[in-house]
Structure formats: structure tokens, C-alpha cells
């Protein structure tokens, strides 16, 4: 595998980062996860825009243009023949001292990995997920904002640990007010009486790119879509619940905290939107050439 390090394609074995990089020492950096389907990169501009927004929010100046980073992503996919894959774009603060001060880190490291991902096993797309709500709350928006896709994912990792320890694959995280925010790496939707509801960004969520596409598809299908504060009660009593994300795409949730959701199997609207999303994502995007 060839990794793109600061614009240079190098063998995986040579793709190394300093132990003094603040990305490692403090989780000080930002990232994106992007998919390629059928030789095209899906929603590349949206991911690159979010990367630059995340960087801006942590006062990290990415030293190259969006156009250049776009070219580098395509070049890395081409070099690795990543026609159907998963691209991880990482920008670290760069090398500093053992102190926190980010402003002495002069050279952000820009890393592009074009590989594969299988977030959830294939069969769970037919059966749906059993999840818990985690005791660990999602980051407070004024601490490390969930809107910010930073390298500090420990909050999400703690949620994931709870899920796995409870025998589940995923956890839903609540915010400091006890309202539903999102899953550890996906956004969440509840469907009740044909209406889709998803927490607003101010509930402390990542403004998901898949979430947005699914909201548009649902609207085109004539479903009502609302960004609304949700409580666990709303999830427990929904007809359908599903998650959205770049790696997950659209996946049903059929059990939350040992309560069966709807009929306990993926619902009709979830299945319809999953199918439409899959088809849409495979039909558009920036060509890898
Ligand atoms: N929430 C979190 C915490 C995430 O990490 C992600 C991305 N894996 C998402 C939601 C989904 O966002 P997107 O659809 O842009 O991948």
C-alpha cells in the first residue's frame, strides 16, 4: 500500500510520524473518513470542506489548498487502485515539544490512507443492530465540540467500550441534558408514523454528510423530516430507528437497551432509504483518474 505523506506517495513501511507529533501526544488534529464506489469518490468536496472547518475550529492552518488536497486524495486512490474503498484523511498539528502549546508546531502532517473498511458485519444489514444507550455522555459542545471531527475520539471510544462490554456492537450517546445525540460513529434517526426525526446539530452531533443525503432522499420520497430534540423514550417507542454514516451507510437498529424497536426487524422506510442511499452513493462522485 502507498500512503500519501505531505503530498508524497511512500510505501506503507516508510509512512511514519514523529513521537513528538501533537496528533499522537494530544489527539491534536483533524480527520475525515471518505468512501469510493465504482471508481468515484463520494461527496469529496463536502468531506474536504468539513476537514477545513474542523481545522479552523482548532486554529490549525492546513498549509495546502483544498484543490491540492483533492488532487492528492485522487492520486492516492489511483496509486492503490482504491475503486471501492475507504479513504482516511488526517491532518495532525505536527511536531512540537512535550508541552501543550500548539503554536510551536510549525508543520502539520497531512496523511492520506486509501484502504478498505467493514464497520459492521454484512449480516447485520439484514438483521439490524442491537445497541445500548451509553452512560458516558457525548462531549459537551463547549468542551470538544462533536461538530469538530478531531483526532480526539476518546469520548466515542468510551461509548464503544460500553457497547462491547454489554455484548452490543454500538452505543447511542446522550448529551449533557440527557437528550439523544448520536451513535459512537454514526448519526441517528427515529421514524414514527412515517415522519423521520433526527437530533439537531446543537444536540451535540457531527453534522454528518450521510445524514444530510438521507434527509434529502427522505424529503424527495415525500416523508416529513424534522431536526428535533429526541429522548430515549422517543427511540424506545419509534416504529423504526436507523443509523447513518460514511462507513455504515444506512443500517437499522432493532433493539435498544433490550427493548424491541417496532417489530424487531429493519423497517420498511429504513430499508427503502438504505437501498436508495446505496444506489445514489454509487452513481455520483469525483472520478478517480
Ligand atoms: N457521528 C460521528 C461521531 C462520526 O464519527 C461520524 C463519521 N463516522 C458520523 C456521525 C457520520 O458522519 P458522516 O455521514 O459524515 O460519515
CSV table of C-alpha atoms and ligand atoms in Angstrom, one decimal:
chain,number,residue,atom,x,y,z
A,1,UNK,CA,0.0,0.0,0.0
A,2,UNK,CA,1.1,3.5,-0.8
A,3,UNK,CA,0.4,6.3,1.7
A,4,UNK,CA,0.4,9.9,0.8
A,5,UNK,CA,2.5,11.8,3.3
A,6,UNK,CA,2.6,15.6,2.8
A,7,UNK,CA,2.0,15.2,-0.9
A,8,UNK,CA,4.5,12.3,-1.5
A,9,UNK,CA,3.4,8.8,-2.1
A,10,UNK,CA,5.6,6.5,0.0
A,11,UNK,CA,5.4,2.8,0.9
A,12,UNK,CA,3.4,1.9,4.0
A,13,UNK,CA,6.6,0.9,5.8
A,14,UNK,CA,8.0,4.4,5.2
A,15,UNK,CA,4.9,6.2,6.3
A,16,UNK,CA,6.0,7.3,9.8
A,17,UNK,CA,5.2,10.0,12.2
A,18,UNK,CA,7.3,11.5,15.0
A,19,UNK,CA,6.6,10.6,18.6
A,20,UNK,CA,6.6,14.3,19.3
A,21,UNK,CA,3.7,14.9,16.9
A,22,UNK,CA,0.9,16.5,18.9
A,23,UNK,CA,-1.6,14.4,16.9
A,24,UNK,CA,-0.2,11.5,18.9
A,25,UNK,CA,0.6,13.3,22.2
A,26,UNK,CA,-2.7,15.2,22.5
A,27,UNK,CA,-5.1,14.0,19.8
A,28,UNK,CA,-4.4,17.4,18.3
A,29,UNK,CA,-5.5,17.2,14.7
A,30,UNK,CA,-8.5,16.6,12.5
A,31,UNK,CA,-9.6,13.9,10.1
A,32,UNK,CA,-12.2,12.6,7.6
A,33,UNK,CA,-13.4,9.2,6.5
A,34,UNK,CA,-14.4,9.1,2.9
A,35,UNK,CA,-15.7,6.4,0.6
A,36,UNK,CA,-15.0,5.5,-3.0
A,37,UNK,CA,-17.5,3.5,-5.1
A,38,UNK,CA,-17.1,2.3,-8.6
A,39,UNK,CA,-14.1,4.4,-9.3
A,40,UNK,CA,-15.5,7.6,-7.9
A,41,UNK,CA,-15.0,9.4,-4.6
A,42,UNK,CA,-18.4,10.1,-2.9
A,43,UNK,CA,-19.0,13.6,-1.5
A,44,UNK,CA,-15.4,14.5,-1.7
A,45,UNK,CA,-16.0,18.3,-1.6
A,46,UNK,CA,-18.3,18.0,1.4
A,47,UNK,CA,-15.6,16.0,3.3
A,48,UNK,CA,-12.8,18.4,2.4
A,49,UNK,CA,-15.0,21.4,3.4
A,50,UNK,CA,-15.7,19.7,6.7
A,51,UNK,CA,-12.0,19.0,7.2
A,52,UNK,CA,-11.1,22.6,6.7
A,53,UNK,CA,-13.9,23.7,9.1
A,54,UNK,CA,-12.7,21.3,11.8
A,55,UNK,CA,-9.1,22.6,11.3
A,56,UNK,CA,-10.3,26.2,11.5
A,57,UNK,CA,-12.2,25.5,14.7
A,58,UNK,CA,-8.9,24.3,16.4
A,59,UNK,CA,-6.8,27.1,14.9
A,60,UNK,CA,-4.9,24.7,12.7
A,61,UNK,CA,-3.9,26.1,9.3
A,62,UNK,CA,-3.8,23.4,6.7
A,63,UNK,CA,-0.8,24.5,4.6
A,64,UNK,CA,-2.2,23.5,1.2
A,65,UNK,CA,-5.3,24.4,-0.7
A,66,UNK,CA,-8.5,22.4,-0.9
A,67,UNK,CA,-7.8,21.9,-4.6
A,68,UNK,CA,-4.4,20.4,-3.8
A,69,UNK,CA,-5.7,18.1,-1.1
A,70,UNK,CA,-8.5,16.9,-3.5
A,71,UNK,CA,-5.8,16.1,-6.1
A,72,UNK,CA,-3.8,14.2,-3.5
A,73,UNK,CA,-6.8,12.1,-2.5
A,74,UNK,CA,-7.5,11.1,-6.1
A,75,UNK,CA,-3.8,10.4,-6.7
A,76,UNK,CA,-3.6,8.2,-3.6
A,77,UNK,CA,-6.8,6.2,-4.7
A,78,UNK,CA,-5.3,5.8,-8.1
A,79,UNK,CA,-1.9,4.6,-6.8
A,80,UNK,CA,-3.7,2.0,-4.6
A,81,UNK,CA,-6.5,1.1,-7.1
A,82,UNK,CA,-9.0,2.1,-4.4
A,83,UNK,CA,-12.0,2.0,-6.7
A,84,UNK,CA,-14.3,0.7,-3.9
A,85,UNK,CA,-12.7,1.6,-0.6
A,86,UNK,CA,-12.4,3.8,2.4
A,87,UNK,CA,-10.1,6.9,2.5
A,88,UNK,CA,-8.8,8.3,5.7
A,89,UNK,CA,-7.6,11.8,5.5
A,90,UNK,CA,-5.7,13.0,8.6
A,91,UNK,CA,-4.1,16.3,9.4
A,92,UNK,CA,-2.0,16.4,12.6
A,93,UNK,CA,-0.7,19.5,14.4
A,94,UNK,CA,2.8,18.3,13.7
A,95,UNK,CA,6.0,18.0,15.8
A,96,UNK,CA,6.2,20.1,19.0
A,97,UNK,CA,7.5,19.7,22.5
A,98,UNK,CA,6.1,17.7,25.4
A,99,UNK,CA,4.2,20.9,26.3
A,100,UNK,CA,0.7,21.6,25.1
A,101,UNK,CA,1.4,24.8,23.1
A,102,UNK,CA,0.2,24.1,19.6
A,103,UNK,CA,1.7,27.2,18.1
A,104,UNK,CA,5.2,26.0,18.2
A,105,UNK,CA,4.2,23.1,16.0
A,106,UNK,CA,5.2,24.5,12.6
A,107,UNK,CA,4.5,21.8,10.1
A,108,UNK,CA,1.1,20.0,10.1
A,109,UNK,CA,1.4,16.4,8.8
A,110,UNK,CA,-1.1,15.6,6.0
A,111,UNK,CA,-1.7,11.9,5.7
A,112,UNK,CA,-3.9,10.1,3.2
A,113,UNK,CA,-4.6,6.4,3.5
A,114,UNK,CA,-6.7,4.6,0.8
A,115,UNK,CA,-7.8,1.2,2.2
A,116,UNK,CA,-10.9,-0.8,3.0
A,117,UNK,CA,-13.5,-0.7,5.8
A,118,UNK,CA,-16.1,-3.0,7.1
A,119,UNK,CA,-17.7,-1.3,10.1
A,120,UNK,CA,-20.5,-3.7,10.8
A,121,UNK,CA,-20.6,-7.3,9.6
A,122,UNK,CA,-22.7,-7.8,6.4
A,123,UNK,CA,-25.4,-9.9,8.0
A,124,UNK,CA,-26.3,-7.1,10.4
A,125,UNK,CA,-27.6,-5.1,7.4
A,126,UNK,CA,-30.3,-7.8,7.1
A,127,UNK,CA,-31.0,-8.3,10.8
A,128,UNK,CA,-30.4,-4.8,12.2
A,129,UNK,CA,-28.3,-3.8,15.2
A,130,UNK,CA,-28.8,-4.3,18.9
A,131,UNK,CA,-27.5,-1.3,20.8
A,132,UNK,CA,-27.4,0.2,24.2
A,133,UNK,CA,-27.5,3.8,25.4
A,134,UNK,CA,-24.2,4.6,27.0
A,135,UNK,CA,-23.6,6.0,30.4
A,136,UNK,CA,-20.8,8.1,29.0
A,137,UNK,CA,-22.3,11.3,27.7
A,138,UNK,CA,-21.2,12.8,24.4
A,139,UNK,CA,-18.8,15.7,24.7
A,140,UNK,CA,-20.3,19.0,25.8
A,141,UNK,CA,-20.4,21.3,22.8
A,142,UNK,CA,-18.3,23.9,24.6
A,143,UNK,CA,-15.7,21.3,25.6
A,144,UNK,CA,-14.6,19.5,22.5
A,145,UNK,CA,-17.5,20.1,20.1
A,146,UNK,CA,-18.9,17.0,18.5
A,147,UNK,CA,-19.2,19.1,15.3
A,148,UNK,CA,-15.4,19.0,15.2
A,149,UNK,CA,-14.0,15.8,13.7
A,150,UNK,CA,-10.9,15.8,15.7
A,151,UNK,CA,-8.3,13.1,16.4
A,152,UNK,CA,-9.5,13.1,20.0
A,153,UNK,CA,-12.1,10.4,19.7
A,154,UNK,CA,-11.8,9.1,23.2
A,155,UNK,CA,-15.3,10.1,24.1
A,156,UNK,CA,-16.6,7.9,21.3
A,157,UNK,CA,-14.1,5.1,22.2
A,158,UNK,CA,-15.5,5.1,25.8
A,159,UNK,CA,-19.0,4.7,24.4
A,160,UNK,CA,-17.9,1.9,22.2
A,161,UNK,CA,-16.3,0.1,25.2
A,162,UNK,CA,-19.6,0.2,27.0
A,163,UNK,CA,-21.4,-1.2,24.0
A,164,UNK,CA,-18.9,-4.1,23.5
A,165,UNK,CA,-18.9,-4.8,27.3
A,166,UNK,CA,-22.7,-5.1,27.1
A,167,UNK,CA,-22.5,-7.5,24.3
A,168,UNK,CA,-23.5,-5.0,21.6
A,169,UNK,CA,-21.7,-3.6,18.6
A,170,UNK,CA,-22.8,0.0,19.0
A,171,UNK,CA,-23.9,2.6,21.6
A,172,UNK,CA,-26.1,5.6,21.4
A,173,UNK,CA,-24.8,8.5,23.3
A,174,UNK,CA,-26.9,11.1,25.1
A,175,UNK,CA,-25.8,14.7,25.7
A,176,UNK,CA,-25.3,16.6,29.0
A,177,UNK,CA,-29.1,17.3,29.1
A,178,UNK,CA,-30.0,13.7,28.7
A,179,UNK,CA,-31.2,14.1,25.1
A,180,UNK,CA,-30.1,11.8,22.3
A,181,UNK,CA,-27.1,12.9,20.4
A,182,UNK,CA,-25.7,10.2,18.1
A,183,UNK,CA,-24.0,6.8,18.0
A,184,UNK,CA,-20.3,6.5,18.6
A,185,UNK,CA,-19.5,6.9,14.9
A,186,UNK,CA,-22.9,7.4,13.2
A,187,UNK,CA,-25.9,9.8,13.3
A,188,UNK,CA,-29.3,8.5,14.4
A,189,UNK,CA,-32.8,8.8,13.0
A,190,UNK,CA,-36.1,7.7,14.6
A,191,UNK,CA,-39.2,7.1,12.3
A,192,UNK,CA,-42.6,7.5,13.8
A,193,UNK,CA,-45.9,7.5,11.8
A,194,UNK,CA,-43.9,8.0,8.6
A,195,UNK,CA,-42.0,11.0,10.0
A,196,UNK,CA,-38.3,11.0,10.3
A,197,UNK,CA,-36.7,12.7,13.3
A,198,UNK,CA,-33.1,13.3,13.9
A,199,UNK,CA,-31.3,15.4,16.6
A,200,UNK,CA,-30.3,18.9,15.5
A,201,UNK,CA,-26.6,19.8,15.4
A,202,UNK,CA,-26.9,21.8,18.7
A,203,UNK,CA,-27.7,18.5,20.4
A,204,UNK,CA,-24.0,17.8,20.1
A,205,UNK,CA,-23.5,15.7,17.0
A,206,UNK,CA,-21.3,15.6,14.0
A,207,UNK,CA,-23.1,17.2,11.1
A,208,UNK,CA,-23.0,14.0,9.1
A,209,UNK,CA,-22.7,14.0,5.3
A,210,UNK,CA,-24.7,10.8,5.0
A,211,UNK,CA,-27.3,12.2,7.4
A,212,UNK,CA,-27.8,15.2,5.0
A,213,UNK,CA,-28.1,13.0,1.9
A,214,UNK,CA,-30.6,10.7,3.7
A,215,UNK,CA,-32.7,13.7,4.8
A,216,UNK,CA,-32.8,14.9,1.2
A,217,UNK,CA,-33.7,11.4,-0.1
A,218,UNK,CA,-36.5,11.1,2.5
A,219,UNK,CA,-37.9,14.5,1.6
A,220,UNK,CA,-37.9,13.5,-2.1
A,221,UNK,CA,-39.9,10.4,-1.1
A,222,UNK,CA,-42.5,12.7,0.5
A,223,UNK,CA,-41.7,11.8,4.1
A,224,UNK,CA,-41.7,14.5,6.7
A,225,UNK,CA,-38.2,15.1,8.1
A,226,UNK,CA,-37.6,17.1,11.3
A,227,UNK,CA,-34.5,18.0,13.3
A,228,UNK,CA,-35.8,17.6,16.8
A,229,UNK,CA,-34.7,17.0,20.3
A,230,UNK,CA,-35.1,13.3,21.0
A,231,UNK,CA,-35.3,11.5,24.3
A,232,UNK,CA,-34.6,7.8,24.9
A,233,UNK,CA,-38.4,7.5,25.2
A,234,UNK,CA,-38.7,8.6,21.5
A,235,UNK,CA,-36.3,5.9,20.4
A,236,UNK,CA,-37.9,3.2,22.5
A,237,UNK,CA,-41.3,4.0,21.1
A,238,UNK,CA,-40.4,4.7,17.5
A,239,UNK,CA,-41.6,2.4,14.6
A,240,UNK,CA,-38.1,2.3,13.2
A,241,UNK,CA,-34.6,3.6,14.2
A,242,UNK,CA,-31.6,3.7,11.9
A,243,UNK,CA,-28.0,5.0,11.9
A,244,UNK,CA,-26.2,6.8,9.1
A,245,UNK,CA,-22.5,7.2,8.4
A,246,UNK,CA,-19.9,7.1,5.7
A,247,UNK,CA,-18.7,3.7,6.7
A,248,UNK,CA,-22.0,2.3,7.9
A,249,UNK,CA,-24.2,3.9,5.1
A,250,UNK,CA,-27.7,3.2,6.4
A,251,UNK,CA,-28.3,0.5,9.0
A,252,UNK,CA,-31.3,-0.4,11.1
A,253,UNK,CA,-31.4,-0.6,14.8
A,254,UNK,CA,-33.8,-3.2,16.1
A,255,UNK,CA,-33.1,-3.3,19.8
A,256,UNK,CA,-32.2,-0.6,22.2
A,257,UNK,CA,-31.5,-1.3,25.9
A,258,UNK,CA,-33.3,-4.7,25.4
A,259,UNK,CA,-36.4,-3.0,24.1
A,260,UNK,CA,-37.6,-4.2,20.7
A,261,UNK,CA,-37.9,-1.3,18.2
A,262,UNK,CA,-41.1,-1.6,16.1
A,263,UNK,CA,-41.4,-5.2,15.0
A,264,UNK,CA,-37.8,-6.0,16.0
A,265,UNK,CA,-36.6,-6.1,12.4
A,266,UNK,CA,-35.5,-3.5,9.9
A,267,UNK,CA,-38.5,-1.3,9.0
A,268,UNK,CA,-39.9,-0.6,5.5
A,269,UNK,CA,-38.8,3.1,5.4
A,270,UNK,CA,-35.3,2.2,6.7
A,271,UNK,CA,-34.9,-0.5,4.0
A,272,UNK,CA,-36.2,1.9,1.3
A,273,UNK,CA,-33.8,4.7,2.3
A,274,UNK,CA,-30.9,2.3,2.7
A,275,UNK,CA,-31.4,1.0,-0.8
A,276,UNK,CA,-31.8,4.5,-2.3
A,277,UNK,CA,-28.7,5.8,-0.5
A,278,UNK,CA,-26.6,2.8,-1.7
A,279,UNK,CA,-27.7,3.4,-5.2
A,280,UNK,CA,-27.2,7.1,-5.1
A,281,UNK,CA,-23.7,6.9,-3.5
A,282,UNK,CA,-22.6,4.5,-6.2
A,283,UNK,CA,-23.9,6.8,-9.0
A,284,UNK,CA,-22.1,10.1,-8.3
A,285,UNK,CA,-18.7,11.4,-7.2
A,286,UNK,CA,-15.3,12.6,-8.2
A,287,UNK,CA,-13.8,10.2,-10.8
A,288,UNK,CA,-10.5,8.6,-9.8
A,289,UNK,CA,-8.4,9.2,-12.9
B,1,LIG,N1,-21.0,10.9,14.1
B,1,LIG,C1,-19.7,10.6,14.3
B,1,LIG,C2,-19.3,10.7,15.7
B,1,LIG,C3,-18.9,10.1,13.3
B,1,LIG,O1,-17.6,9.8,13.6
B,1,LIG,C4,-19.4,10.0,12.0
B,1,LIG,C5,-18.5,9.6,10.9
B,1,LIG,N2,-18.1,8.3,11.1
B,1,LIG,C6,-20.7,10.3,11.8
B,1,LIG,C7,-21.5,10.8,12.8
B,1,LIG,C8,-21.4,10.2,10.4
B,1,LIG,O2,-20.9,11.2,9.6
B,1,LIG,P1,-20.7,11.0,8.0
B,1,LIG,O3,-22.0,10.6,7.5
B,1,LIG,O4,-20.3,12.4,7.5
B,1,LIG,O5,-19.7,10.0,7.8
